[in-house]
PDB file of C-alpha atoms in Angstrom:
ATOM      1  CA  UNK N   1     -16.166  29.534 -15.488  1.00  0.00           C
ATOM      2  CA  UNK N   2     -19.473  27.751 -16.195  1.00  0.00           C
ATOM      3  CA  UNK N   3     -20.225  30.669 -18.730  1.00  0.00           C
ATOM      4  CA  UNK N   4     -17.488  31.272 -20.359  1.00  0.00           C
ATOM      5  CA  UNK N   5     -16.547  29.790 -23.994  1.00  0.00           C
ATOM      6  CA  UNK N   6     -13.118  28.704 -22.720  1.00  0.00           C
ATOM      7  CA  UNK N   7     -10.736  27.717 -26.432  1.00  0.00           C
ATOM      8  CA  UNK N   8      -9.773  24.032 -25.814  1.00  0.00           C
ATOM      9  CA  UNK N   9      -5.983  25.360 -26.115  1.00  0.00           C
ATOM     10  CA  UNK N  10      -6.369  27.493 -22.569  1.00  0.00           C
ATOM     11  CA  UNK N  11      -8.322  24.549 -21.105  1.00  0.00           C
ATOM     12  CA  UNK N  12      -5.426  21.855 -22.041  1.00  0.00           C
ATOM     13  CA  UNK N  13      -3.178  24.608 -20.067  1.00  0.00           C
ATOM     14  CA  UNK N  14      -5.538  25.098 -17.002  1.00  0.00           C
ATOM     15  CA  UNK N  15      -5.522  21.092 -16.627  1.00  0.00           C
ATOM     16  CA  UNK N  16      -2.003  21.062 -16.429  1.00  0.00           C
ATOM     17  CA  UNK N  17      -1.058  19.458 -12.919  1.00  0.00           C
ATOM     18  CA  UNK N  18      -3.134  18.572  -9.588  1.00  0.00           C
ATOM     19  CA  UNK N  19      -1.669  17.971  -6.308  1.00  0.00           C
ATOM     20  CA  UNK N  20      -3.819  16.543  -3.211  1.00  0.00           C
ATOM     21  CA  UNK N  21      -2.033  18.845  -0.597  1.00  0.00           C
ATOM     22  CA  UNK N  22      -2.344  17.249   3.410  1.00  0.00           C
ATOM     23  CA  UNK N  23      -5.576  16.396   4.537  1.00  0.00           C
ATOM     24  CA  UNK N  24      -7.452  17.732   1.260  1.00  0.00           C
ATOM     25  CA  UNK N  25      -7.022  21.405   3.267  1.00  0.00           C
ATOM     26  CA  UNK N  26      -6.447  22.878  -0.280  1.00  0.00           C
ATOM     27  CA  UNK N  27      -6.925  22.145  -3.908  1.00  0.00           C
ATOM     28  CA  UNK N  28      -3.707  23.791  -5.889  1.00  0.00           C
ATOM     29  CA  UNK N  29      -4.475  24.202  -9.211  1.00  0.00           C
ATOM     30  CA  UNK N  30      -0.737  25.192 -11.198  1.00  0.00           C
ATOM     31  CA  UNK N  31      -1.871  26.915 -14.345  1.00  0.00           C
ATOM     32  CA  UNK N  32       0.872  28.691 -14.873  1.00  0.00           C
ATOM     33  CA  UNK N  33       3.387  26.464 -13.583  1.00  0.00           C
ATOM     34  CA  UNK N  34       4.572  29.233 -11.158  1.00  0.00           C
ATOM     35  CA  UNK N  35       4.353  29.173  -7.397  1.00  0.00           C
ATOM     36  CA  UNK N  36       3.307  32.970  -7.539  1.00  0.00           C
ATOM     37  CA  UNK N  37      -0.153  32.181  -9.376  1.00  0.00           C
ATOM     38  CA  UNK N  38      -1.381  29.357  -7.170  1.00  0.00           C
ATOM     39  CA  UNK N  39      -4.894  29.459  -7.128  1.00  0.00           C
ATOM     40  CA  UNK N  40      -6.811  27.676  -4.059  1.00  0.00           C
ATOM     41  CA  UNK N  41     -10.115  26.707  -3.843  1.00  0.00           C
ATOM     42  CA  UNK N  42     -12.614  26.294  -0.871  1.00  0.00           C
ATOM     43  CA  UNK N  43     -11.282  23.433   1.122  1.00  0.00           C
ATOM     44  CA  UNK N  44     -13.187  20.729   1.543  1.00  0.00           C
ATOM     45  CA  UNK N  45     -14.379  17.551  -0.430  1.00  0.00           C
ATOM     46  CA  UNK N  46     -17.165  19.268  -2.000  1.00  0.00           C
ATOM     47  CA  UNK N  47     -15.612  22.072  -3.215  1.00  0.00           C
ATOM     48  CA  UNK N  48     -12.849  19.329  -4.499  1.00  0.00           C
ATOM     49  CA  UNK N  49     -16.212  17.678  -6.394  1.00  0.00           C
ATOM     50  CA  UNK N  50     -17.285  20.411  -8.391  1.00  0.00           C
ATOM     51  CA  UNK N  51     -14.141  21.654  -9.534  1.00  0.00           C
ATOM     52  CA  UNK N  52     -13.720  18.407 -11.240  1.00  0.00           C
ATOM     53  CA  UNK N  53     -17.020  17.618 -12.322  1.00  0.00           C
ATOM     54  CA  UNK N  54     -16.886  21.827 -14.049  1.00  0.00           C
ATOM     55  CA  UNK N  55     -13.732  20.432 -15.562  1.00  0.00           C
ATOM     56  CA  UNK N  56     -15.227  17.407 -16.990  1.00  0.00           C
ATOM     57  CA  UNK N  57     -18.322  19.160 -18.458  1.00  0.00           C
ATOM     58  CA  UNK N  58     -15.778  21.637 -20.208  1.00  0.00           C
ATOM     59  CA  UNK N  59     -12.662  19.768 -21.296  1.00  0.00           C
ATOM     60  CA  UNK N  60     -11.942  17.446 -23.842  1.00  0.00           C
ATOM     61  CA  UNK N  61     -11.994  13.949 -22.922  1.00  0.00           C
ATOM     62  CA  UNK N  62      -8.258  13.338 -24.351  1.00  0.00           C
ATOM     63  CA  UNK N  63      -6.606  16.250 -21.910  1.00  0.00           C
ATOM     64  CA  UNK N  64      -7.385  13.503 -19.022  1.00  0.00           C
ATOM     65  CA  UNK N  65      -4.968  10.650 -20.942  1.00  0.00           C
ATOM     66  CA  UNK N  66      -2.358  12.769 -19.961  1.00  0.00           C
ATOM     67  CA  UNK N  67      -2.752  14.242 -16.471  1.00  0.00           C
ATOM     68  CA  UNK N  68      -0.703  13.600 -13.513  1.00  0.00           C
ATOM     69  CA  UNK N  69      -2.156  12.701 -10.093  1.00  0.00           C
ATOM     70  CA  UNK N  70       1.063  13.062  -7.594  1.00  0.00           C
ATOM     71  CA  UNK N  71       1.249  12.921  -3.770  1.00  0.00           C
ATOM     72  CA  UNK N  72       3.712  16.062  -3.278  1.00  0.00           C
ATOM     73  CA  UNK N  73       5.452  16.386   0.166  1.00  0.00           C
ATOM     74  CA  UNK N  74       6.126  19.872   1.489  1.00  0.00           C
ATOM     75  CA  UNK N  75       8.412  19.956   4.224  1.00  0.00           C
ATOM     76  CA  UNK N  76       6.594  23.372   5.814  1.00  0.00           C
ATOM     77  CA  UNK N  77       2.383  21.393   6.058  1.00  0.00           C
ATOM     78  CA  UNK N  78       4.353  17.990   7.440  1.00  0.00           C
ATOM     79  CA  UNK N  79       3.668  14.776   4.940  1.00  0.00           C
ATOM     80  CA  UNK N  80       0.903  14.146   2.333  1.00  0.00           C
ATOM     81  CA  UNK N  81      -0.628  10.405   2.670  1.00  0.00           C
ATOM     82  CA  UNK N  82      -1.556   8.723  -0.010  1.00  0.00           C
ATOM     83  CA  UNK N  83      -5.088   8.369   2.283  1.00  0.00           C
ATOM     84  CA  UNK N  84      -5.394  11.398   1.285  1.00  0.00           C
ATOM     85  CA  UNK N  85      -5.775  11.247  -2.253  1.00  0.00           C
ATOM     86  CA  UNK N  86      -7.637   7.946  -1.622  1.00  0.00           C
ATOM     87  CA  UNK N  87     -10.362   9.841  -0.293  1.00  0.00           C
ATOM     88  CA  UNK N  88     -10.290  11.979  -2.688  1.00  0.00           C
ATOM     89  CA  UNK N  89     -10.827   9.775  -5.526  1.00  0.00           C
ATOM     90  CA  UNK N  90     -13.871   8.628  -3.434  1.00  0.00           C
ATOM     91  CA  UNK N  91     -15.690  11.752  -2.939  1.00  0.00           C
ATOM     92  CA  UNK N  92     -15.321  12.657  -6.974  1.00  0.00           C
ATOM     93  CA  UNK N  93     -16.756   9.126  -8.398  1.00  0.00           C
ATOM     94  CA  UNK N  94     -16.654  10.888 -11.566  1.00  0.00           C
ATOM     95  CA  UNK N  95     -12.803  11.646 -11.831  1.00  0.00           C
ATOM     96  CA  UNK N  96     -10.777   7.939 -11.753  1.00  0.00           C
ATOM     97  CA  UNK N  97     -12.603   6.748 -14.571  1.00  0.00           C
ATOM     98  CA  UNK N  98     -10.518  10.360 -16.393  1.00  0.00           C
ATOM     99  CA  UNK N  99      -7.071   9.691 -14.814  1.00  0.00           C
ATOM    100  CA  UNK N 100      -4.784   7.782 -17.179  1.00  0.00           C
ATOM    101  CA  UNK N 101      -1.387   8.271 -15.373  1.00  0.00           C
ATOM    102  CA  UNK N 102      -0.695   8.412 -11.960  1.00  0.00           C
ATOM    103  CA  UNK N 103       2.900  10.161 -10.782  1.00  0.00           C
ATOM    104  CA  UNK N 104       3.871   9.595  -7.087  1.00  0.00           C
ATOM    105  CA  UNK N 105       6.431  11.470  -5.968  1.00  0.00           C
ATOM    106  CA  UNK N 106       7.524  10.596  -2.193  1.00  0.00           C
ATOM    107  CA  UNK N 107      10.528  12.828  -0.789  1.00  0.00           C
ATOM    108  CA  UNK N 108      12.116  10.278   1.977  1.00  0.00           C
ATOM    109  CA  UNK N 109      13.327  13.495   4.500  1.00  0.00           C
ATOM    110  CA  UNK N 110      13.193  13.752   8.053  1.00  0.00           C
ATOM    111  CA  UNK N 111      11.538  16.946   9.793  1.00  0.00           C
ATOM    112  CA  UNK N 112      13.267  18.610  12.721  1.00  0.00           C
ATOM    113  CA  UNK N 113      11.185  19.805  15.980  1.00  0.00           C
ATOM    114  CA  UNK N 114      13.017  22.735  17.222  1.00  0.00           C
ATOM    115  CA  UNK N 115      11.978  22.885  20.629  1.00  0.00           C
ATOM    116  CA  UNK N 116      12.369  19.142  21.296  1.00  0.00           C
ATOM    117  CA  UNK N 117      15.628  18.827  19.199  1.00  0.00           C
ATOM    118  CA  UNK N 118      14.549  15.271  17.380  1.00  0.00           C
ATOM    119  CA  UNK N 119      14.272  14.069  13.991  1.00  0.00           C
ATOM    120  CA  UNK N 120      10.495  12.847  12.653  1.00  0.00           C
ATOM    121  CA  UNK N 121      11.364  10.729   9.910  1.00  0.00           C
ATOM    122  CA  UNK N 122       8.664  10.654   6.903  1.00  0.00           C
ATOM    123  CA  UNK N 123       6.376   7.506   6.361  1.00  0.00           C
ATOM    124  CA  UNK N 124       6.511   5.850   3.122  1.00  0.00           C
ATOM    125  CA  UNK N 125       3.765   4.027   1.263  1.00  0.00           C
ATOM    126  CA  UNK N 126       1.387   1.097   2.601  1.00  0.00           C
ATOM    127  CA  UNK N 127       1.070  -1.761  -0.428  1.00  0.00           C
ATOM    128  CA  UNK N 128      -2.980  -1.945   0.502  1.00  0.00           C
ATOM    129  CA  UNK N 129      -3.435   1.522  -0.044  1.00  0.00           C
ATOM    130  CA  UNK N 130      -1.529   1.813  -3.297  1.00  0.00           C
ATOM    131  CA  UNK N 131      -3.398  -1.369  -4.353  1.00  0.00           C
ATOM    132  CA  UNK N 132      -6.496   0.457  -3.641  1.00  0.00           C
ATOM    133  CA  UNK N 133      -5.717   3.502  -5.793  1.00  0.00           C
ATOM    134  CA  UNK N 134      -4.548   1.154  -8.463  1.00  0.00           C
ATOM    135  CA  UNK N 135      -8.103  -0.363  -8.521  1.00  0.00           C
ATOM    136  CA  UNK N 136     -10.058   2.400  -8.428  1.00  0.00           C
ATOM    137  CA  UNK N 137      -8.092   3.960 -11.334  1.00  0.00           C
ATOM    138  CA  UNK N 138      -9.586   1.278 -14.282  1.00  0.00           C
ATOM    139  CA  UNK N 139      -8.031   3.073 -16.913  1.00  0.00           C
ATOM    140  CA  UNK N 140      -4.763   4.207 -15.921  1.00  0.00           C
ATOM    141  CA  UNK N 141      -1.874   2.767 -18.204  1.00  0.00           C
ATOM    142  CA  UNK N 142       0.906   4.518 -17.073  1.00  0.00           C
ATOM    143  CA  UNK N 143       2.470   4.597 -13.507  1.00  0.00           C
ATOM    144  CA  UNK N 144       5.595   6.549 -12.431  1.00  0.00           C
ATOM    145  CA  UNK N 145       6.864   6.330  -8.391  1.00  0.00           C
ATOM    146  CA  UNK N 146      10.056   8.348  -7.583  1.00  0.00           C
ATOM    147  CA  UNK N 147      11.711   8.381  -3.948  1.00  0.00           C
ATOM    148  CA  UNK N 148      13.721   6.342  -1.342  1.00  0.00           C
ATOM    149  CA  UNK N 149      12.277   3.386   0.620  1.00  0.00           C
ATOM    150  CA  UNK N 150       9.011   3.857  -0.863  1.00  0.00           C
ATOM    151  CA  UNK N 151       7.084   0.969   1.198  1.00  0.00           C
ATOM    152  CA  UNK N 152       6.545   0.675   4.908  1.00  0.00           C
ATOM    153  CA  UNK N 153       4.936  -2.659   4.892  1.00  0.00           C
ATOM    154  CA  UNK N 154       5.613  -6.150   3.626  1.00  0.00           C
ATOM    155  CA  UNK N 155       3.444  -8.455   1.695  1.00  0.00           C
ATOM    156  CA  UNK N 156       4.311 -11.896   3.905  1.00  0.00           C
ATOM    157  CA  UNK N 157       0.749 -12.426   4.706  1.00  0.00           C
ATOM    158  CA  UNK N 158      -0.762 -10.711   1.699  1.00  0.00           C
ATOM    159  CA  UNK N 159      -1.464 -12.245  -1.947  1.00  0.00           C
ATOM    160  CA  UNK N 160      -3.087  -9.195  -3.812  1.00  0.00           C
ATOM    161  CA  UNK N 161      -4.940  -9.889  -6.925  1.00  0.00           C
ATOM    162  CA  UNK N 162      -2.475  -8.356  -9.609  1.00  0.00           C
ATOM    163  CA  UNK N 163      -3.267  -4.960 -11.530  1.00  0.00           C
ATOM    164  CA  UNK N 164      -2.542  -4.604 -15.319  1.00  0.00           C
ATOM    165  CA  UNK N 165      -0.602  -1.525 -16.011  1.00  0.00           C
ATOM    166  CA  UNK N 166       0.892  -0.830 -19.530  1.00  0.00           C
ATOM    167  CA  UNK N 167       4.245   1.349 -18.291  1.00  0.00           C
ATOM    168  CA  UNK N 168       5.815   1.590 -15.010  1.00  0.00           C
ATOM    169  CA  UNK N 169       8.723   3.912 -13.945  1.00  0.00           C
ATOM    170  CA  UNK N 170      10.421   3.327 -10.583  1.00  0.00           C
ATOM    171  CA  UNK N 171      13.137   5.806  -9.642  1.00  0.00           C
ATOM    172  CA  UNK N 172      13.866   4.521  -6.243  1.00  0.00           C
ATOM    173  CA  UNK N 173      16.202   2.153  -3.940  1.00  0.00           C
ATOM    174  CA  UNK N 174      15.998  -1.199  -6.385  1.00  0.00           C
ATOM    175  CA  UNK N 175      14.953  -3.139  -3.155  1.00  0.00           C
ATOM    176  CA  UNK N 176      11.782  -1.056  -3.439  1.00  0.00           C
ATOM    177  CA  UNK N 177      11.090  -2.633  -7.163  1.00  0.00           C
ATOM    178  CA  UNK N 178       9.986  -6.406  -6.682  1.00  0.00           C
ATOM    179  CA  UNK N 179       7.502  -5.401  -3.720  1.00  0.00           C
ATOM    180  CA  UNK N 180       5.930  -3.144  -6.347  1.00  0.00           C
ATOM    181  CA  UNK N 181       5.683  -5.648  -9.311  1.00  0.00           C
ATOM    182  CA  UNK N 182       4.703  -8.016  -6.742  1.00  0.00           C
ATOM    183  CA  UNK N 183       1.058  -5.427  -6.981  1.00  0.00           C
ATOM    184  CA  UNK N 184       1.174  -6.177 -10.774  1.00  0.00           C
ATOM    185  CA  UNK N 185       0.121  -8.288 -13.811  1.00  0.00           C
ATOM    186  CA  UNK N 186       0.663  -7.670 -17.496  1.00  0.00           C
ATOM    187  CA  UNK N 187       3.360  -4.744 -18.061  1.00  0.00           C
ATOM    188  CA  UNK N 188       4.210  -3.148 -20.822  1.00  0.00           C
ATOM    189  CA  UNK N 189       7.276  -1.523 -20.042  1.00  0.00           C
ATOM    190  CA  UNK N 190       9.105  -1.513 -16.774  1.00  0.00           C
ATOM    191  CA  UNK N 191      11.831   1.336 -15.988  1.00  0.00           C
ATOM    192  CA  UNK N 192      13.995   1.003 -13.395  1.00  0.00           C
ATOM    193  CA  UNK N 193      16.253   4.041 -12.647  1.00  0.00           C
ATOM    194  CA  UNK N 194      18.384   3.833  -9.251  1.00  0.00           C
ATOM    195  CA  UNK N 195      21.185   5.894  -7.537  1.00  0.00           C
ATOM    196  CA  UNK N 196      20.791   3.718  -4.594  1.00  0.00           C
ATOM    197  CA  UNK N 197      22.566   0.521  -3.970  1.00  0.00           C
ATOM    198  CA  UNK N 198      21.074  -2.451  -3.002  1.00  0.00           C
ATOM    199  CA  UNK N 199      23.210  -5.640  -2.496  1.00  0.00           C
ATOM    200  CA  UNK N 200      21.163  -7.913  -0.245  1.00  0.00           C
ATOM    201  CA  UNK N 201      20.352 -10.578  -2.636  1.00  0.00           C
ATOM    202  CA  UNK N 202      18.481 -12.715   0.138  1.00  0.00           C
ATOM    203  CA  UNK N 203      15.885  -9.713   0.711  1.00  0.00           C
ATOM    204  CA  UNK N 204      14.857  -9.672  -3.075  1.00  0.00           C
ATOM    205  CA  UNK N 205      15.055 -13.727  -3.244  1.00  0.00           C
ATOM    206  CA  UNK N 206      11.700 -14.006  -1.713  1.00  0.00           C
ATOM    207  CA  UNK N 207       9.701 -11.500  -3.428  1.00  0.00           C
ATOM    208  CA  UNK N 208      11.649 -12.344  -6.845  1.00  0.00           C
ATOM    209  CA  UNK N 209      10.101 -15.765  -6.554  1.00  0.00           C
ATOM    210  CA  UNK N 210       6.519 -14.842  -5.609  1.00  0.00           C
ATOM    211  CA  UNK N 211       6.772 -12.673  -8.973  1.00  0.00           C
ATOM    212  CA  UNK N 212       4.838 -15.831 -10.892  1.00  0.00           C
ATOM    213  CA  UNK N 213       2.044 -13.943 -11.608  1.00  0.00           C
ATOM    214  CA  UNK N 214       3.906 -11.077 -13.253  1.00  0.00           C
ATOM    215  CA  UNK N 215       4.307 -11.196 -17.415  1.00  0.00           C
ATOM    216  CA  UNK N 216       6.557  -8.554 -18.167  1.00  0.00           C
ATOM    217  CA  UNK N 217       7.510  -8.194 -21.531  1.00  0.00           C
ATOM    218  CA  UNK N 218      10.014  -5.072 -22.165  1.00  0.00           C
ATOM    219  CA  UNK N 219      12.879  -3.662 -18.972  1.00  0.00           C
ATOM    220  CA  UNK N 220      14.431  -0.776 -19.600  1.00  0.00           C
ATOM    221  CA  UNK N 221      17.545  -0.919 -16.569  1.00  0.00           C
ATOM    222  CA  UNK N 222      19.581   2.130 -15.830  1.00  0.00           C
ATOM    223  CA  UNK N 223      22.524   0.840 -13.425  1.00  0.00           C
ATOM    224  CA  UNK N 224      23.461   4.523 -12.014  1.00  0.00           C
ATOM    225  CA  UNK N 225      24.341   2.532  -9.069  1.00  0.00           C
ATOM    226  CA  UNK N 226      25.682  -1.208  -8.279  1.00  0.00           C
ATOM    227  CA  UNK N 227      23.291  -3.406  -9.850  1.00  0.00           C
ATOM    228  CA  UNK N 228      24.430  -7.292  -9.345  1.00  0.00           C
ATOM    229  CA  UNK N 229      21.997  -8.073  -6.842  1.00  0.00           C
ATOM    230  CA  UNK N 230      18.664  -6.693  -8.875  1.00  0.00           C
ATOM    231  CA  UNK N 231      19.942  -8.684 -11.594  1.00  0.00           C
ATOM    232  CA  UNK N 232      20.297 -12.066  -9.758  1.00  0.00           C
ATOM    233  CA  UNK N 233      16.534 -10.808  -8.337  1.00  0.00           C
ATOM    234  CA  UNK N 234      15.397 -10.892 -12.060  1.00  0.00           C
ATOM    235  CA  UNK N 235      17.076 -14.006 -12.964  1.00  0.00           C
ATOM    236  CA  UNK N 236      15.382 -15.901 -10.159  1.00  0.00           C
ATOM    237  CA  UNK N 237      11.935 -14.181 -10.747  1.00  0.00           C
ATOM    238  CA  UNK N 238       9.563 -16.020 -13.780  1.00  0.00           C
ATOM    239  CA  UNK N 239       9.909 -12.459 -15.298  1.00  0.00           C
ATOM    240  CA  UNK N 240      13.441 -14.330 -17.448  1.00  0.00           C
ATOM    241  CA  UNK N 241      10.818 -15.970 -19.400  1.00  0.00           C
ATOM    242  CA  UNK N 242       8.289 -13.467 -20.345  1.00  0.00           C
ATOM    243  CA  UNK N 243      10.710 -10.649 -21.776  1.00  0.00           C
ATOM    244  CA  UNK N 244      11.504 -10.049 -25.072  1.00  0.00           C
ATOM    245  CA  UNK N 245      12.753  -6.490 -25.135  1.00  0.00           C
ATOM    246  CA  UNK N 246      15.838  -5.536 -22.987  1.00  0.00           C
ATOM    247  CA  UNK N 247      17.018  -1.560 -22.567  1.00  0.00           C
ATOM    248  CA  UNK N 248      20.514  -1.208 -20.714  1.00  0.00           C
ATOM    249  CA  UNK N 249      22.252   1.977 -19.852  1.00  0.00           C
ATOM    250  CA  UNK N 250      25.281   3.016 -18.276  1.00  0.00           C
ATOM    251  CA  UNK N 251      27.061  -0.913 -17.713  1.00  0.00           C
ATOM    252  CA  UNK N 252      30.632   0.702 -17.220  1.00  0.00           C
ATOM    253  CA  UNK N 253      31.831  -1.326 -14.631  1.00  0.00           C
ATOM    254  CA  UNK N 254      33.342  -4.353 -14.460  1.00  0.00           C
ATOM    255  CA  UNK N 255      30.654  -6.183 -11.910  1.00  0.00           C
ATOM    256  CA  UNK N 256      27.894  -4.686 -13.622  1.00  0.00           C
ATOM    257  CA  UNK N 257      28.899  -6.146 -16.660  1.00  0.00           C
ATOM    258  CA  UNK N 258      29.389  -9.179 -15.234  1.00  0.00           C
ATOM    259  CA  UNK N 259      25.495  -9.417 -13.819  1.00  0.00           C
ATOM    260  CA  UNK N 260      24.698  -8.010 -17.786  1.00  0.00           C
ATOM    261  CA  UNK N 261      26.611 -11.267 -19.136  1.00  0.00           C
ATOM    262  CA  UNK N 262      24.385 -13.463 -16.411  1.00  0.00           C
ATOM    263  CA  UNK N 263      21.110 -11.798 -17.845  1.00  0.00           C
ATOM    264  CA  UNK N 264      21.762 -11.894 -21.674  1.00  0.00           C
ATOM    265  CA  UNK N 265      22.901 -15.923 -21.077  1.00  0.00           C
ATOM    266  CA  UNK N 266      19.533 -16.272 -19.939  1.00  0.00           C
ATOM    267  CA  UNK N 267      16.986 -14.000 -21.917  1.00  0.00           C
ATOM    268  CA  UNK N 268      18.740 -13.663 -24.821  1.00  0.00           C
ATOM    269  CA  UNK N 269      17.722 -16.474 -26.874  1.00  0.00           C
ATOM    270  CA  UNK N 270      14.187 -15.251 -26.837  1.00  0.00           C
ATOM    271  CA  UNK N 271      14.148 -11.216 -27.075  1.00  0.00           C
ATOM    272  CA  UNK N 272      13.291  -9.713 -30.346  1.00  0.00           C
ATOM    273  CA  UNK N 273      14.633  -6.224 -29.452  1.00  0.00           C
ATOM    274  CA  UNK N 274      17.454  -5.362 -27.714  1.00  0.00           C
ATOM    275  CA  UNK N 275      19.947  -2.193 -26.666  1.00  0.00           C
ATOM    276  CA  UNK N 276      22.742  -2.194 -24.791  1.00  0.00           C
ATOM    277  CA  UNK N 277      24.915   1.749 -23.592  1.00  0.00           C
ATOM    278  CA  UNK N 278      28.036   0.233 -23.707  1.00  0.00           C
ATOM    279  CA  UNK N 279      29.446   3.478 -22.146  1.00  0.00           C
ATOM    280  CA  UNK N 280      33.947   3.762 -22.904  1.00  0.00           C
ATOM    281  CA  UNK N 281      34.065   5.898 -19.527  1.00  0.00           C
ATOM    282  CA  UNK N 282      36.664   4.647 -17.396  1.00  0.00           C
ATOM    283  CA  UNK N 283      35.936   3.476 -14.406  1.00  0.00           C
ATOM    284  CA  UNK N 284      36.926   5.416 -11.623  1.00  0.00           C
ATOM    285  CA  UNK N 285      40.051   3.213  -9.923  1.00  0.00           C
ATOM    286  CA  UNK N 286      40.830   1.430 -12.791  1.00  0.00           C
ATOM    287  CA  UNK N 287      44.683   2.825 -14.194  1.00  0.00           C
ATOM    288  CA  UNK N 288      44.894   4.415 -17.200  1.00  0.00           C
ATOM    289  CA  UNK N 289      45.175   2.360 -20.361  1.00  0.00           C
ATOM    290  CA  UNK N 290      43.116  -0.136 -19.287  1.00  0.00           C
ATOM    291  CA  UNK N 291      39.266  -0.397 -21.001  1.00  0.00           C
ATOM    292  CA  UNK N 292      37.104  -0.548 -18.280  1.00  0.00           C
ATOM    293  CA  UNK N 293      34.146  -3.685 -17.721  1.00  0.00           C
ATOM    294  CA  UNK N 294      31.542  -2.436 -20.355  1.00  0.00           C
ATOM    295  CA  UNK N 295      34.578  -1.637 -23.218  1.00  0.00           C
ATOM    296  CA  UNK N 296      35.498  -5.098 -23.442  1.00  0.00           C
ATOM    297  CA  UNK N 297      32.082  -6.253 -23.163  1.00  0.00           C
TER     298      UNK N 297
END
């Protein structure tokens, strides 16, 4: 590879997508973005080294604004840690200062022993660990987590110093969102897209408040699901006086319009951009005739 004069249009396809498989045993590279033509490398840290330092040497320095970093979880090899890719990042010094977007995907599944006939549920993300990605990755600007109950521990006894991060996407359980801005500083952009539920307002009270170090300036909300009690979250978080863009989809329902009316009573003096999907689907019990919640908004 070292020899050949590679055209910087194969190159931006060979750099395509990386996943840290468990226990660095393998380095998949996806070229073709087909299982079939998987291509593994020698496995072991080293090995892991010089690929990326080759990769370096011959690609251009923009293909790394663009890569993805993800955790993947197959269900036959048993759960990837993000340890894992921790120590990865260590043993190629060279590579974090490339990476410009991190996407974690964690699949929340449980794995079934067949001879002892029990369920091993999958661990989720430790905050110290993710912190310590986030640090050693001083460029990144863009961070995307997708999955269910992302976080097995709690910040109670922990006061991180925040990370700045231009864009965050969190498709995951909203309870899951204020630990992870709790991590954070100045933000861009936050997305939150849920299908998941979440009405315990007293959980999110607590990390809502300690949000005082967080400026976020533009939320981009997709209520796919209930979303009353992230709202009341926001409104108690310091976040209500930082924004000045607002993004809302899907507010068809009569309660979620009512936790939209909250928010806009309180932000909307001060936002300089605003859109609102003010969807006319019915809602699903109301009788026909009637304009459902986000209608008569």
């Amino acid at each position: 590879m070292t020899q050949a004069n590679l055209p910087p249009e194969l190159i931006d396809n060979i750099i395509g997508f990386i996943a840290i498989p468990r226990k660095l045993d393998n380095l998949y590279l996806d070229i073709s973005f087909r299982s079939s033509d998987e291509k593994r490398v020698k496995p072991d840290l080293y090995s892991c080294s010089l690929v990326c330092r080759e990769w370096r040497e011959l690609a251009r320095p923009h293909i790394f604004h663009t890569v993805g970093l993800r955790c993947v979880l197959p269900l036959e090899e048993g759960p990837i840690t993000l340890e894992a890719f921790l120590a990865f990042l260590d043993a190629t010094p060279q590579v974090p200062l490339c990476i410009r977007k991190l996407d974690l995907t964690l699949i929340r599944t449980t794995t079934k022993r067949w001879y002892l006939h029990e369920e091993q549920p999958v661990s989720g993300v430790d905050h110290v660990v993710l912190h310590t990605v986030l640090n050693r990755l001083s460029r990144l600007h863009s961070l995307s987590l997708t999955g269910e109950h992302l976080f097995t521990s709690t910040l109670d006894d922990w006061a991180p110093t925040p990370i700045d991060i231009r864009h965050v996407h969190c498709n995951s359980t909203l309870g899951d969102v204020f630990p992870l801005l709790q991590l954070l500083g100045n933000v861009n952009e936050l997305v939150v897209k849920s299908h998941h539920s979440f009405v315990n307002i007293s959980y999110l009270a607590r990390p809502a408040v300690a949000l005082s170090h967080l400026k976020l300036r533009s939320l981009r909300l997709a209520a796919y699901s209930p979303i009353a009690s992230f709202v009341e979250g926001i409104l108690l978080s310091p976040v209500v006086n930082t924004l000045d863009s607002l993004s809302l989809m899907n507010f068809n329902t009569g309660d979620n319009c009512t936790a939209l009316k909250r928010l806009l009573g309180r932000v909307g003096p001060r936002l300089l951009d605003i859109w609102i999907d003010a969807s006319c689907i019915l809602a699903p019990l109301e009788p026909p005739g009637q304009l459902s919640g986000s209608v008569a908004f």
